[in-house]
XYZ file of C-alpha atoms in Angstrom:
641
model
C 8.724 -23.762 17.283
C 8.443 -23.281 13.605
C 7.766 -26.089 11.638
C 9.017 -27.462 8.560
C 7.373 -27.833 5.442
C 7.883 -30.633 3.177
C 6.018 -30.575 -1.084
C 6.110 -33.019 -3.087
C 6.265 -32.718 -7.109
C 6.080 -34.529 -9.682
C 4.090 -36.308 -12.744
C 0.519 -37.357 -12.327
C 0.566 -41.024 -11.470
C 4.097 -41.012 -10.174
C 3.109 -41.905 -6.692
C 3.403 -38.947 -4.506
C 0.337 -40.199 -2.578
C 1.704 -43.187 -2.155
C 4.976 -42.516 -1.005
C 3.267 -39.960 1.874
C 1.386 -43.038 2.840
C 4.282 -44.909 3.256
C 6.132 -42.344 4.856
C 3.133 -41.299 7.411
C 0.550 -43.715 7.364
C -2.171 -41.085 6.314
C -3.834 -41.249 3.510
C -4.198 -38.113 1.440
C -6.431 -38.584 -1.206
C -9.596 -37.621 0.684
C -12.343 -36.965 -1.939
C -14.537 -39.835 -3.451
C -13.285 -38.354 -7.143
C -9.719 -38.548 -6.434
C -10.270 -42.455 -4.890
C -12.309 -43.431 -7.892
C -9.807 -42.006 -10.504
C -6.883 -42.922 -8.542
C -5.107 -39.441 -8.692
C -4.839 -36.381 -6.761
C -7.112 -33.692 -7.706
C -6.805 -31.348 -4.372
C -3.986 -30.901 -1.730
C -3.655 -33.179 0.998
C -1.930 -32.973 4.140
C -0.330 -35.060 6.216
C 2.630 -34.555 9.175
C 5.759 -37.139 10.145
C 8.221 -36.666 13.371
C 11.480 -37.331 13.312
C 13.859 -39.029 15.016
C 15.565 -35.249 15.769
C 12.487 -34.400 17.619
C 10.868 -32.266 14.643
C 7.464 -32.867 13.438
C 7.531 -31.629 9.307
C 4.436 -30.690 7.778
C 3.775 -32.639 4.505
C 1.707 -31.339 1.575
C 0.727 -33.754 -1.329
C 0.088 -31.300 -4.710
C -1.925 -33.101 -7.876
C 0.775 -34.261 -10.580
C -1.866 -33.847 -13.778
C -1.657 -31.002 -16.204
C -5.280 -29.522 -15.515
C -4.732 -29.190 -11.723
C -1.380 -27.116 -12.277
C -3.042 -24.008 -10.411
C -3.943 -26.455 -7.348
C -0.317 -27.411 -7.381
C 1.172 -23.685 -7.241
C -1.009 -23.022 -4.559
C 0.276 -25.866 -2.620
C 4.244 -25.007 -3.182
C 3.524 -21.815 -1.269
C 5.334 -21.997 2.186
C 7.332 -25.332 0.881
C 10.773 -25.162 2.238
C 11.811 -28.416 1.091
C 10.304 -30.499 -1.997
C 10.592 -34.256 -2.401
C 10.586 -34.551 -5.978
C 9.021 -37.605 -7.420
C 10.008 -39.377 -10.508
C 8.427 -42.824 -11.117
C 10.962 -45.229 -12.843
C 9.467 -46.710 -15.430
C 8.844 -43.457 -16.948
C 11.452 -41.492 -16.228
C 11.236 -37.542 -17.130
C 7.718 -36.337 -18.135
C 6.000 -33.303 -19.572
C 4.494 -32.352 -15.755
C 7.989 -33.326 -14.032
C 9.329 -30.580 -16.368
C 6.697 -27.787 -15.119
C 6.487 -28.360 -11.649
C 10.612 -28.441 -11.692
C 9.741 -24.544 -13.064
C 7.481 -23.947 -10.785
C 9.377 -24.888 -7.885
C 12.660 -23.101 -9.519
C 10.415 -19.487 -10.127
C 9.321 -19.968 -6.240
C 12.177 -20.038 -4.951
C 12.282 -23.658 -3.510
C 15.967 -24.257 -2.835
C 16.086 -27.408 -1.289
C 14.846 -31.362 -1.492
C 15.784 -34.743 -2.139
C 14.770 -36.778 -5.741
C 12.631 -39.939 -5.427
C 12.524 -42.615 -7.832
C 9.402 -44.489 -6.935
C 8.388 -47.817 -8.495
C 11.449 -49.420 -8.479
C 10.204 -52.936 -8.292
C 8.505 -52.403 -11.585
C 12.186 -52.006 -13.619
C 15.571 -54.282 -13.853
C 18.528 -52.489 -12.301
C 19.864 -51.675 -15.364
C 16.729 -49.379 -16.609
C 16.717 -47.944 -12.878
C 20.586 -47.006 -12.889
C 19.621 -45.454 -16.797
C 16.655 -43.576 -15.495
C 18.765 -42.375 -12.322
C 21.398 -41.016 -15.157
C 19.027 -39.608 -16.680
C 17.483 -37.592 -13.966
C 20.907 -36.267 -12.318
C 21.229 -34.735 -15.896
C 17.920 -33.347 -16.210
C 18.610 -31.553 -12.674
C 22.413 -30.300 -13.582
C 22.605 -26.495 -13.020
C 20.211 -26.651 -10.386
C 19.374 -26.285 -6.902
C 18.619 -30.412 -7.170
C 21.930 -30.754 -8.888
C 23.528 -32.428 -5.731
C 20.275 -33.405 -4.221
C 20.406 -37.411 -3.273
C 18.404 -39.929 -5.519
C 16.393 -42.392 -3.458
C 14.979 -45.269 -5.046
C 11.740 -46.380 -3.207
C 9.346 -48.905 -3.881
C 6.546 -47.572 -1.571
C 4.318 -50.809 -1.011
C 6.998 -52.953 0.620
C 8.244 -49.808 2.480
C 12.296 -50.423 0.448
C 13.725 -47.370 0.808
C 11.634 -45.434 2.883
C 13.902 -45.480 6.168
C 16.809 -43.887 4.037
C 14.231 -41.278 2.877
C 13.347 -40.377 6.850
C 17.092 -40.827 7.475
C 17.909 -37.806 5.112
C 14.891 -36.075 5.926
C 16.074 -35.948 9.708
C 19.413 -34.801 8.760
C 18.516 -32.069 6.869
C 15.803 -30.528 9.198
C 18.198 -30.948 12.063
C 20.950 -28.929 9.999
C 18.341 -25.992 9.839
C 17.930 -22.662 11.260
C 14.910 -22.092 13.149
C 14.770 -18.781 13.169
C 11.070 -17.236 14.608
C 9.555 -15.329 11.630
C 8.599 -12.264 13.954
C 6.046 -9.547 12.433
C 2.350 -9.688 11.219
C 0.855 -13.332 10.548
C -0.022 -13.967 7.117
C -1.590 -16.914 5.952
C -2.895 -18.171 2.028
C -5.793 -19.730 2.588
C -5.745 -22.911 0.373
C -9.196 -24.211 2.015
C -12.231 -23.216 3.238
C -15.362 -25.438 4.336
C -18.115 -25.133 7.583
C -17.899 -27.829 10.166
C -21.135 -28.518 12.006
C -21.171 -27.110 15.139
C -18.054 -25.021 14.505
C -18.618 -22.869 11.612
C -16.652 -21.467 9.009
C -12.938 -23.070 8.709
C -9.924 -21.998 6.921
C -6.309 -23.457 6.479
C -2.976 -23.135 5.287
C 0.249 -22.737 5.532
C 1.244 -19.597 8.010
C 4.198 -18.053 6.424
C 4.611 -15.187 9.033
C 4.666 -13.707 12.319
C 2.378 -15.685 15.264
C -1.569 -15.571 16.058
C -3.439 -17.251 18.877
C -7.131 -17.861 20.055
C -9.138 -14.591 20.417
C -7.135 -12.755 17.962
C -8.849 -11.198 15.098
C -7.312 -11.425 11.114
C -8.456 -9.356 8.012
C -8.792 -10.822 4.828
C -7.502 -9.945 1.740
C -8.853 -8.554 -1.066
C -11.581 -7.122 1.027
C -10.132 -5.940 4.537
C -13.060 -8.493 5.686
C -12.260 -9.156 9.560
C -13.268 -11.928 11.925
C -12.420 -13.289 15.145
C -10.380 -16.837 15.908
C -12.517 -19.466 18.080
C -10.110 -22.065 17.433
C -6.839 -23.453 15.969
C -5.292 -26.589 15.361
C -2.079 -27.719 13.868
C -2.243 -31.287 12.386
C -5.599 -32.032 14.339
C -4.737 -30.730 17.290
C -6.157 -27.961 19.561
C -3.555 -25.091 20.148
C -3.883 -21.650 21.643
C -1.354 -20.071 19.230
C 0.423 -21.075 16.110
C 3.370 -19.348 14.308
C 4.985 -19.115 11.476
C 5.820 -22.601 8.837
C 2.907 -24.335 10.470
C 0.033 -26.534 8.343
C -2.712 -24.847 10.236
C -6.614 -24.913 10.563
C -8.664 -22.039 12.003
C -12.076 -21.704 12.933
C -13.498 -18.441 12.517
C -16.510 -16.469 14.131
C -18.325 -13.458 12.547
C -17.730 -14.436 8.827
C -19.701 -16.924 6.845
C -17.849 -19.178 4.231
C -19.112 -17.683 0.995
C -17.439 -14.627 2.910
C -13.867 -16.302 2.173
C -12.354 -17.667 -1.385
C -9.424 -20.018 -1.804
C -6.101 -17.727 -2.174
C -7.069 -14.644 -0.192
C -4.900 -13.417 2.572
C -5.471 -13.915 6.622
C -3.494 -11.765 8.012
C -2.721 -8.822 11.042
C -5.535 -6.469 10.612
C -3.704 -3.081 9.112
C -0.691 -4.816 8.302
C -0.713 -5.316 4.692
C -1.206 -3.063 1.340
C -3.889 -4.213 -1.175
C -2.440 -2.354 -4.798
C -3.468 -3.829 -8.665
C -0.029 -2.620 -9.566
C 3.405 -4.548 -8.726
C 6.969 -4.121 -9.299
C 8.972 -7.500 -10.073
C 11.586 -9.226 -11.655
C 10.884 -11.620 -14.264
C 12.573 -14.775 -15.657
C 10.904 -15.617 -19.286
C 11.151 -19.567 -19.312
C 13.553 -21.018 -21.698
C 10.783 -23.654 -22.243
C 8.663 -20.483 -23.579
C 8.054 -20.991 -27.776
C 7.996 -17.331 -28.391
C 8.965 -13.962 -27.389
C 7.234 -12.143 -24.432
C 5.338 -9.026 -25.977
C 4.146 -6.298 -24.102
C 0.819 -6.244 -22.185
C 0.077 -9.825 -22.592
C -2.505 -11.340 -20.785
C -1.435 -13.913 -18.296
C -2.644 -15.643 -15.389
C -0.637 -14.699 -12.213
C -0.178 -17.109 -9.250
C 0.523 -15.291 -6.010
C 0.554 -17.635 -2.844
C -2.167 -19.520 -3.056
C -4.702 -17.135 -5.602
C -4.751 -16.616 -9.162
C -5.337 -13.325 -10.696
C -5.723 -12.334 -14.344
C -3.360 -9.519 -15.311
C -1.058 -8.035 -18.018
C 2.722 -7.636 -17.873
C 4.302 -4.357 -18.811
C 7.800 -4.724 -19.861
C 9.256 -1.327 -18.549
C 12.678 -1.555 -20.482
C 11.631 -3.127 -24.010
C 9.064 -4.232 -26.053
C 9.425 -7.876 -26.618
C 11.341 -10.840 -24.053
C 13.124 -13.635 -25.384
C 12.689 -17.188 -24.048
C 15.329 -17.508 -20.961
C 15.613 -13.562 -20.741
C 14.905 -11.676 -17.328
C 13.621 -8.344 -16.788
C 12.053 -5.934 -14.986
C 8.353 -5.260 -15.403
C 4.747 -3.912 -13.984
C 2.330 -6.901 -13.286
C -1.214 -4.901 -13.697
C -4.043 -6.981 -12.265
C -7.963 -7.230 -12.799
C -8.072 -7.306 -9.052
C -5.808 -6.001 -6.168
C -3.714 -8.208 -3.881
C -2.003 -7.781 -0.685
C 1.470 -9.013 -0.807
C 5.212 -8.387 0.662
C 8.407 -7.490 -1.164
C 10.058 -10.813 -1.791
C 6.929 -12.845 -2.449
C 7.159 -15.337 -5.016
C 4.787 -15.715 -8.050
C 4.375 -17.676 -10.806
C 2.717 -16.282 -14.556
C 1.053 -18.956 -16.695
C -0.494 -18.038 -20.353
C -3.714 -17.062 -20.982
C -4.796 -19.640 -23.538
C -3.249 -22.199 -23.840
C -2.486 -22.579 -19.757
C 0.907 -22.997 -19.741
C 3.680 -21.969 -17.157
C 5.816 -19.144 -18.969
C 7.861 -17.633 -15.913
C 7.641 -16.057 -12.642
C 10.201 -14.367 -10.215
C 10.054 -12.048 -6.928
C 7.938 -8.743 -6.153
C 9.963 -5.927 -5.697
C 7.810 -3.095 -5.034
C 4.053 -3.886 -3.130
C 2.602 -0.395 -3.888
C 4.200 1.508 -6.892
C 3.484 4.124 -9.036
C 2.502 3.658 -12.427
C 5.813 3.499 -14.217
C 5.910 4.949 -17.711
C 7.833 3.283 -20.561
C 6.556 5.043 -23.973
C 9.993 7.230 -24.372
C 13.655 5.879 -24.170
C 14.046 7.860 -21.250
C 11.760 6.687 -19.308
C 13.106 3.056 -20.062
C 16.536 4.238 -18.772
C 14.687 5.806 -15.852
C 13.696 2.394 -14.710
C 16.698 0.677 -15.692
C 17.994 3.059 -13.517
C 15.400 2.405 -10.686
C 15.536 -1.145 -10.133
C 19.719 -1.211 -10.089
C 19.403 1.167 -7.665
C 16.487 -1.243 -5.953
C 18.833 -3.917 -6.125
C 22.045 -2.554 -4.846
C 20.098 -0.914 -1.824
C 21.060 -1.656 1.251
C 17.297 -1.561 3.633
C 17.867 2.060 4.756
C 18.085 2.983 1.192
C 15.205 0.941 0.242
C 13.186 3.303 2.922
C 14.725 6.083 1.477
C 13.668 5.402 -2.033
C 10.148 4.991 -1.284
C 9.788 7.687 0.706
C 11.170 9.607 -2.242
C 8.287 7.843 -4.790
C 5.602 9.032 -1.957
C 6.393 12.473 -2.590
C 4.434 15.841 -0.769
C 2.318 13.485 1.210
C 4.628 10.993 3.073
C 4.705 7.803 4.207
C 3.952 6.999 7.519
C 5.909 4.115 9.792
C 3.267 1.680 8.852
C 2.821 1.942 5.428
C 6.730 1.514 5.668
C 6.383 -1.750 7.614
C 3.676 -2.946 5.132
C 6.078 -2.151 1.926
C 9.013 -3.424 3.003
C 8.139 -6.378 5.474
C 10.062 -5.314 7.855
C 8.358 -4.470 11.513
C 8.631 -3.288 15.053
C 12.212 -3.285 16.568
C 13.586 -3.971 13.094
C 11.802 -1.029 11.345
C 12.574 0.590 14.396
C 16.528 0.630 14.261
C 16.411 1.136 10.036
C 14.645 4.231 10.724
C 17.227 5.338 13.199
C 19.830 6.517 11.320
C 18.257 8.578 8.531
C 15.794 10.183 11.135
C 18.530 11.330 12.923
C 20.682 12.243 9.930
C 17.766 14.120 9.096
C 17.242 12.532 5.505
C 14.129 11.471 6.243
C 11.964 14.154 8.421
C 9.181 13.300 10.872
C 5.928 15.606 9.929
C 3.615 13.669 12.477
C 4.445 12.529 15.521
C 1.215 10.804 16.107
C 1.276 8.835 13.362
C 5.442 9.081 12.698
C 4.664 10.609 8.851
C 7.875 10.633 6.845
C 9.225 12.983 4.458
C 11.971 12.753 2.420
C 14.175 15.572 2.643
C 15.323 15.605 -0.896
C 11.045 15.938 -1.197
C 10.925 18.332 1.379
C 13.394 20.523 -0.613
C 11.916 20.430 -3.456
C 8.746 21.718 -1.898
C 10.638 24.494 -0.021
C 11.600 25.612 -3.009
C 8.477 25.519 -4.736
C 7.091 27.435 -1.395
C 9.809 30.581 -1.896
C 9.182 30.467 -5.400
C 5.221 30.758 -5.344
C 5.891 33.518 -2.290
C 8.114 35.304 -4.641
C 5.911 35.297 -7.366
C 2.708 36.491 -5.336
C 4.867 39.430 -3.975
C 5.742 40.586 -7.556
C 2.013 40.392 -8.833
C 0.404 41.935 -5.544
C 3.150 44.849 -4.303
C 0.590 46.063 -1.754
C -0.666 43.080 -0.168
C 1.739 41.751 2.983
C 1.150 38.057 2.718
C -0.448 35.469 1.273
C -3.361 33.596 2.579
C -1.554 30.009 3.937
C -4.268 27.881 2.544
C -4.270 30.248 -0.812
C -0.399 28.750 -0.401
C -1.419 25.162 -0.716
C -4.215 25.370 -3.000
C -0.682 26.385 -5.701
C 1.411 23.996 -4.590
C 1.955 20.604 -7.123
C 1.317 18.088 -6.167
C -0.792 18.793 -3.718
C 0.086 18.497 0.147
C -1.953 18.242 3.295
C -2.038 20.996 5.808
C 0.032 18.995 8.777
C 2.730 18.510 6.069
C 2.636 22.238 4.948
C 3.046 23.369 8.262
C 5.613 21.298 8.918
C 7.679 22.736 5.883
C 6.825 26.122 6.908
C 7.692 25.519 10.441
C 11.188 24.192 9.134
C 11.596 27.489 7.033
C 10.419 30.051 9.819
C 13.192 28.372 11.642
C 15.621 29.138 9.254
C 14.605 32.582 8.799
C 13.213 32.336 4.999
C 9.586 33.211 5.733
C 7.194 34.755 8.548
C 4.325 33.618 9.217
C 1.262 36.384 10.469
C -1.724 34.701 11.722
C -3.071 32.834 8.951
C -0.593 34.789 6.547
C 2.876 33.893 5.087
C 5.516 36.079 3.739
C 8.618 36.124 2.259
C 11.219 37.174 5.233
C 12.088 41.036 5.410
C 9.303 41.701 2.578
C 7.769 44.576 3.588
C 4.939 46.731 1.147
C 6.770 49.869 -0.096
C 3.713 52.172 -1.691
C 4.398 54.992 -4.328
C 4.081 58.710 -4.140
C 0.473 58.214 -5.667
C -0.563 54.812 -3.528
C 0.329 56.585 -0.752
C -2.130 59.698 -1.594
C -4.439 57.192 -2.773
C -4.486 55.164 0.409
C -5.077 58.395 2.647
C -7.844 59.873 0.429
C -9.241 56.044 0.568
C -8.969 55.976 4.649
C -9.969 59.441 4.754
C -13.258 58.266 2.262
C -14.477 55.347 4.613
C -13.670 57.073 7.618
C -16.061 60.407 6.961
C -18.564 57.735 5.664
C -18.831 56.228 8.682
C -21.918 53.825 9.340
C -23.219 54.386 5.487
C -19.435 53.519 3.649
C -19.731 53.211 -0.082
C -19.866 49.891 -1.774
C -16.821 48.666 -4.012
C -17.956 49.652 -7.436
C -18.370 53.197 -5.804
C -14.417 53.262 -4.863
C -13.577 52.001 -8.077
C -15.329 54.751 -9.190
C -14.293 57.308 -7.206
C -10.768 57.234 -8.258
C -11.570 56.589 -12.117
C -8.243 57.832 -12.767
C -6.136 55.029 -10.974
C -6.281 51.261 -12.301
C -8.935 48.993 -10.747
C -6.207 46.350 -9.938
C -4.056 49.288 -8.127
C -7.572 50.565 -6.119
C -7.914 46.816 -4.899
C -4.579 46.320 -3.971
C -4.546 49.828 -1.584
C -7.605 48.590 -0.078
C -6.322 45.456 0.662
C -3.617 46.962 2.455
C -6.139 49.222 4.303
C -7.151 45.944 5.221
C -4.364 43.847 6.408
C -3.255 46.823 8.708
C -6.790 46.932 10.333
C -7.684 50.373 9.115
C -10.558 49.068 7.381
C -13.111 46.114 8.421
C -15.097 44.114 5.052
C -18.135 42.931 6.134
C -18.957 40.902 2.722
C -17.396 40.953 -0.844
C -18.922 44.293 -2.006
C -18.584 46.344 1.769
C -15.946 47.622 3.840
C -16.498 49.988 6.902
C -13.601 52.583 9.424
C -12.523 50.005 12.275
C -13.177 52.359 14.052
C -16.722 52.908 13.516
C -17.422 48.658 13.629
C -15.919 49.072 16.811
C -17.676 51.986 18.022
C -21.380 50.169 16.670
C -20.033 46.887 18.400
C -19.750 48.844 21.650
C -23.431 50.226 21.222
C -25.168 46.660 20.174
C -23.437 44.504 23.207
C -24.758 47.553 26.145
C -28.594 47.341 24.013
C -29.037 44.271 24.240
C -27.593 43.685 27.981
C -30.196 46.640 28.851
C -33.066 45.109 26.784
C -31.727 41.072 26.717
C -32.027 40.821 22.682
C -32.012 43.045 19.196
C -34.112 42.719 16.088
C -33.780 44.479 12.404
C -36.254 47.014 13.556
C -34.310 47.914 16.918
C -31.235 47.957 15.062
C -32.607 50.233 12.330
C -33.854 52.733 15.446
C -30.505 52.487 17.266
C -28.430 53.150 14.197
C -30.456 55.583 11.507
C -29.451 52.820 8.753
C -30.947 51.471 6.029
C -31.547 47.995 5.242
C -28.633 48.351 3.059
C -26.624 48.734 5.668
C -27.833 47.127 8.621
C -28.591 43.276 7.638
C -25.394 42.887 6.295
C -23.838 44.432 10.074
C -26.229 42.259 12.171
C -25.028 39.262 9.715
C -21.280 40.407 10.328
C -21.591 40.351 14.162
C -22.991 36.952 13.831
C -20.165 35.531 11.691
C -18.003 36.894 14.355
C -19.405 35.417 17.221
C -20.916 38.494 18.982
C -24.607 37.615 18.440
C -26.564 34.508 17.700
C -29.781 34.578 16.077
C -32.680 32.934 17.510
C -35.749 33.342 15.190
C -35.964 37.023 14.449
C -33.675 38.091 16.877
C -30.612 38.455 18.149
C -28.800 37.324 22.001
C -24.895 37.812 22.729
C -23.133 34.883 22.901
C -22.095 32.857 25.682
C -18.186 34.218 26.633
C-alpha cells in the first residue's frame, strides 16, 4: 500500500527534531556534528503508525540557512508538511523560505506547530498564534490547525497524532502505476552488503532482482535487497522511505540527487520547458539568462533561465521560460523544482516542468515571443490527447515512437494505450513502425507529402528524359531530413492514393511519362544504333559527347540516361556503357567457360573475347559487382546460386 509522507519545516533551532522524537521515539540527528552542535545538518528519517492502521513516513529537513539545498532535497515526495514554528520566536527569516519552498513544490497540505510552549505566558503564545494564522492567509496553510506542543513533557503531542490520523485516513490511496523513479538523497557501503541507496520512491513499483538505471548516466545495476523503515521487503512501491542495496555498481558510481529508475523509461535533455513564479520576496527584476541554481528532486544543477516572452520578470510575476542546464537531467512533466540565485544563495522561485525534451525555443523577434505565448496556452488548455498531438508535431520528419511518448508525458501502458486510441484511429497521428509503434503526425506527414510532389515535380522539369528519380536521391532533398522506414511509409501512403509510382528503386510523379522531341528521338536511335554496332569495344562518354558536337552535353546525357532506364544500354562504370544485348551475349559465353574449364583469368578473358585491357578489366569487374563471378586471387569462379 502506498505510504504517506510526512516533512517537516521550519527555522533552525525550532525543534523539528525534537518534536519527531516525541512523536516516534527515534532519534534523527544521527551524525556526531549534528549532536555536538545541536542542529540538523542532514535528513533524518523516522516512521509512526496510526491508530487508522497507516504507517507515515517522516522526514526531518535542517532548519539553518546554509543547509537550504539539503532541505529541498528532502521536501521531494512530501505529501504533507508539519510546519514548525517555535514560540518564543515566532516568524523567522528560514520559516519564510522553506514556506516558499514548500509553496513552489507544490506541497498542499499540513498542520502548523508551535513548539516550546512552556517557554512563553499564554498571552505571548495566543500573540504568536495571531501572528502566524496571518503570516499563512492566502495559503494552502490558511485553514491548517495550530497545535501548540511542548515536546519534552509530550503536551500536545496526542492531538498532533489525532489530526495526523484523520487526515491520512481521509486520503486517496491511489497505486502510482508506471516506471519506478526514485531521488536518491543517500548513498553509503554497508559491510558485507555493498553499495546502498535511499529515498523516497515517487513512482510506479520495483522488487528484489529487478534492475534500475541511473540518471545522468544510464548507469544500471541490479537490486539484492530492499527495506522500508528497516525492514526486509521483496518489493516496494510508490510514497515509500526506502533503502536499496545494489550489486554491480560501486558507490563513487552514484551521487546524491541522481535518478533510480525503470531502465529505458526516462529522457535525460539539458533543455526544459516550465512555468515560473518570480518570488515576491525577490529584490529585483528577473533578467534574461541569469545564472541560477536549479533544484530538481533531490539534485542541484547550475543553469540559466531564458525568459521566452520578455526580457526582464518582476518580483511576484509568472512566466513561461527555458531552464538551460550545465548538465542533463531526467525528469517528468509535472515535476516540481525550485531556482535559488547564484551568489548570494537565495530562493528566487520555482514552478512545474512542462515539456521534458524540447526544442530550443527562439525568442530574439516579437514573433517568436507570440509563438510561444501561443505554445504554452495551447500546452495548458490541452486536454492529454492533444498534448500527444503537439509533441508529435515538435518531433517533426522523424517521429516519436510509443516510448519516447510514455517518457514525455508520464503517462504509461494501458493509459498511453487508450490516449493513443483515438487519434490512431482518426488517423491524426499515423503509425510508420509497427515494431517499434513510430508516430507521425499527420499535419507532419502532409507537409512532407507535399514537399515529396514538389521535389518530384521539380526533378521532372530539370531532367525531361529521365523516368524517375533515384528514391534515396529523394531523401537526400528532403528538409529536414527523414529516415528511410519513414519515407517509405509516406510514399507507401501516396502510391495508395495514386500521386506517385514507384519502379524498383525509382519514384515518379503518377502518369509522368518521358515525351522526346523530333531531334531526341533521332538522337536516341543514332545513339542505340552507335553502341549497338560497337559492340564489345563501345566508346567511352567523352567520345559520345563528342560524337554529336552539335547537340548540348546536358541533352546527350539525358538521352543516354533514358537508353538506360529502358534497358537498351548497360554502364559498367561512370565513363562506359555497352548494347544489353552484347553484356548479355558475353555473360552467356563467361558462365559456359568457366563451367568447361572451372575458373577465368584476365589472360583467358582477353583470348575468349579479342579485347583490350581497356575493355576487359572493367567487364570482369562488372560481372563481379553483379554477382556472377567472385574473385579468388587472380581468378575468377561463378558464384554459388
Amino acid at each position: 500500500m502506498r505510504e504517506i509522507i510526512l516533512g517537516t519545516a521550519g527555522h533552525v533551532d525550532h525543534g523539528k527534531t525534537s518534536l519527531i522524537r516525541a512523536l516516534t521515539g527515534i532519534e534523527t540527528d544521527r551524525l556526531k556534528e549534528e549532536k555536538e552542535r545541536g542542529i540538523t545538518i542532514e535528513l533524518g528519517f523516522a516512521y509512526l503508525d496510526l491508530p487508522c492502521g497507516h504507517r507515515i513516513g517522516i522526514v526531518d529537513v535542517p532548519g539553518h540557512e546554509k543547509f537550504i539545498r539539503n532541505m529541498v532535497a528532502g521536501t521531494a515526495g512530501m505529501d504533507l508538511v508539519a510546519f514548525v514554528i517555535a514560540a518564543d520566536e515566532g516568524i523567522m527569516p528560514q520559516t519564510v523560505e522553506h514556506f516558499e519552498i514548500c509553496q513552489l513544490l507544490g506541497v498542499r497540505d499540513g498542520l502548523i506547530v508551535l513548539t516550546k510552549k512552556d517557554m512563553v505566558e499564554t498571552e505571548w503564545l495566543d500573540m504568536v498564534s495571531e501572528e502566524v494564522r496571518e503570516f499563512f492567509t492566502g495559503s494552502f496553510l490558511e485553514n491548517a490547525p495550530i497545535i501548540p506542543v511542548d515536546s519534552l513533557s509530550g503536551e500536545g503531542i496526542d492531538e498532533i497524532v489525532r489530526l495526523l490520523d484523520a487526515k491520512v485516513a481521509a486520503m486517496d490511496f491511489h497505486e502510482e502505476f508506471g516506471p519506478f523513479r526514485l531521488p536518491v538523497d543517500r548513498v553509503f557501503t554497508m559491510k558485507g552488503f555493498g553499495t546502498v541507496i535511499t529515498g523516497t520512491t515517487l513512482s510506479g513499483r520495483v522488487a528484489v532482482g529487478d534492475e534500475l538505471m541511473f540518471h545522468p548516466g544510464r548507469l544500471t545495476a541490479k537490486i539484492r535487497g530492499i527495506q522500508v523503515h528497516g525492514q526486509d521487503v521483496e518489493l516496494v512501491e510508490a510514497g515509500h522511505r526506502t533503502a536499496i542495496n545494489l550489486q554491480g555498481i560501486e558507490k563513487e558510481q552514484i551521487n546524491r540527487g541522481d535518478l533510480a529508475a525503470t531502465p529505458g523509461s526516462l529522457i535525460e535533455s539539458t533543455l526544459l520547458d516550465a512555468e515560473l513564479h518570480y518570488l515576491r520576496s525577490s529584490r529585483k527584476e528577473l533578467k534574461n539568462r541569469t545564472q541560477v541554481r536549479v533544484h530538481l528532486g533531490t539534485r542541484e544543477i547550475v543553469g540559466r533561465v531564458a525568459l521566452l516572452e520578455s526580457d526582464t520578470l518582476a518580483p511576484g510575476e509568472s512566466t513561461h521560460i527555458q531552464l538551460i542546464l550545465q548538465d542533463p537531467v531526467a525528469s517528468w512533466p509535472g515535476d516540481r523544482y525550485v531556482i535559488r540565485s547564484y551568489s548570494p544563495i537565495t530562493t528566487i522561485g520555482g514552478g512545474a516542468i512542462l515539456n521534458v525534451a524540447p526544442k530550443k525555443r527562439k525568442r530574439t523577434l516579437e514573433r517568436d515571443r507570440e509563438a510561444n505565448r501561443t505554445y504554452f496556452s495551447a500546452l495548458a488548455a490541452a486536454d492529454g490527447e492533444q498534448k500527444l498531438l503537439m509533441l508529435a508535431e515538435e518531433c517533426g520528419f522523424q517521429g516519436i515512437t510509443a516510448e519516447q511518448l510514455a517518457a514525455r508525458t508520464g503517462l504509461f501502458g494501458k493509459r498511453l494505450k487508450k490516449q493513443l486510441q483515438h487519434p490512431i484511429s482518426t488517423g491524426a497521428l499515423l503509425v510508420i513502425d509497427s515494431d517499434s509503434q513510430r508516430l507521425l503526425a499527420a499535419s507532419v506527414a502532409e507537409d512532407l507529402n507535399h514537399q515529396i510532389i514538389r521535389l518530384l515535380t521539380d526533378f521532372h522539369a530539370r531532367h525531361p528524359l529521365k523516368p524517375a528519380l533515384a528514391k534515396e536521391e529523394l531523401r537526400s532533398q528532403l528538409r529536414p531530413a527523414v529516415d528511410q522506414k519513414v519515407l517509405q511509409a509516406l510514399l507507401a501512403s501516396l502510391i495508395k492514393k495514386g500521386q506517385v509510382e514507384q519502379m524498383g528503386a525509382e519514384i515518379k510523379l503518377s502518369g509522368h511519362t518521358v515525351t522526346l522531341q523530333v531531334n531526341e528521338q533521332e538522337m536516341e536511335q543514332k545513339i542505340g544504333a552507335l553502341y549497338r554496332e560497337a559492340g564489345l569495344a563501345p566508346p567511352n562518354l567523352k567520345e559520345v559527347l563528342a560524337a554529336f558536337g552539335e547537340f548540348p552535353d546536358r541533352q546527350i546525357r539525358q538521352v543516354i540516361d533514358l537508353l538506360l532506364a529502358k534497358g537498351t544500354l548497360i554502364k559498367i562504370n561512370e565513363s562506359l556503357c555497352f548494347h544489353a544485348p552484347a553484356i548479355h551475349g558475353l555473360q552467356e559465353e563467361v558462365v559456359a567457360f568457366i563451367r568447361q574449364h572451372g575458373e577465368i583469368d584476365a589472360q583467358r578473358f582477353k583470348d575468349l573475347t579479342g579485347l583490350t585491357r581497356k575493355f576487359s578489366i572493367p567487364l570482369l569487374e562488372y560481372f563481379d559487382k553483379i554477382k556472377l563471378t567472385i574473385r579468388i586471387d587472380d581468378k575468377r569462379v561463378l558464384r554459388k546460386g
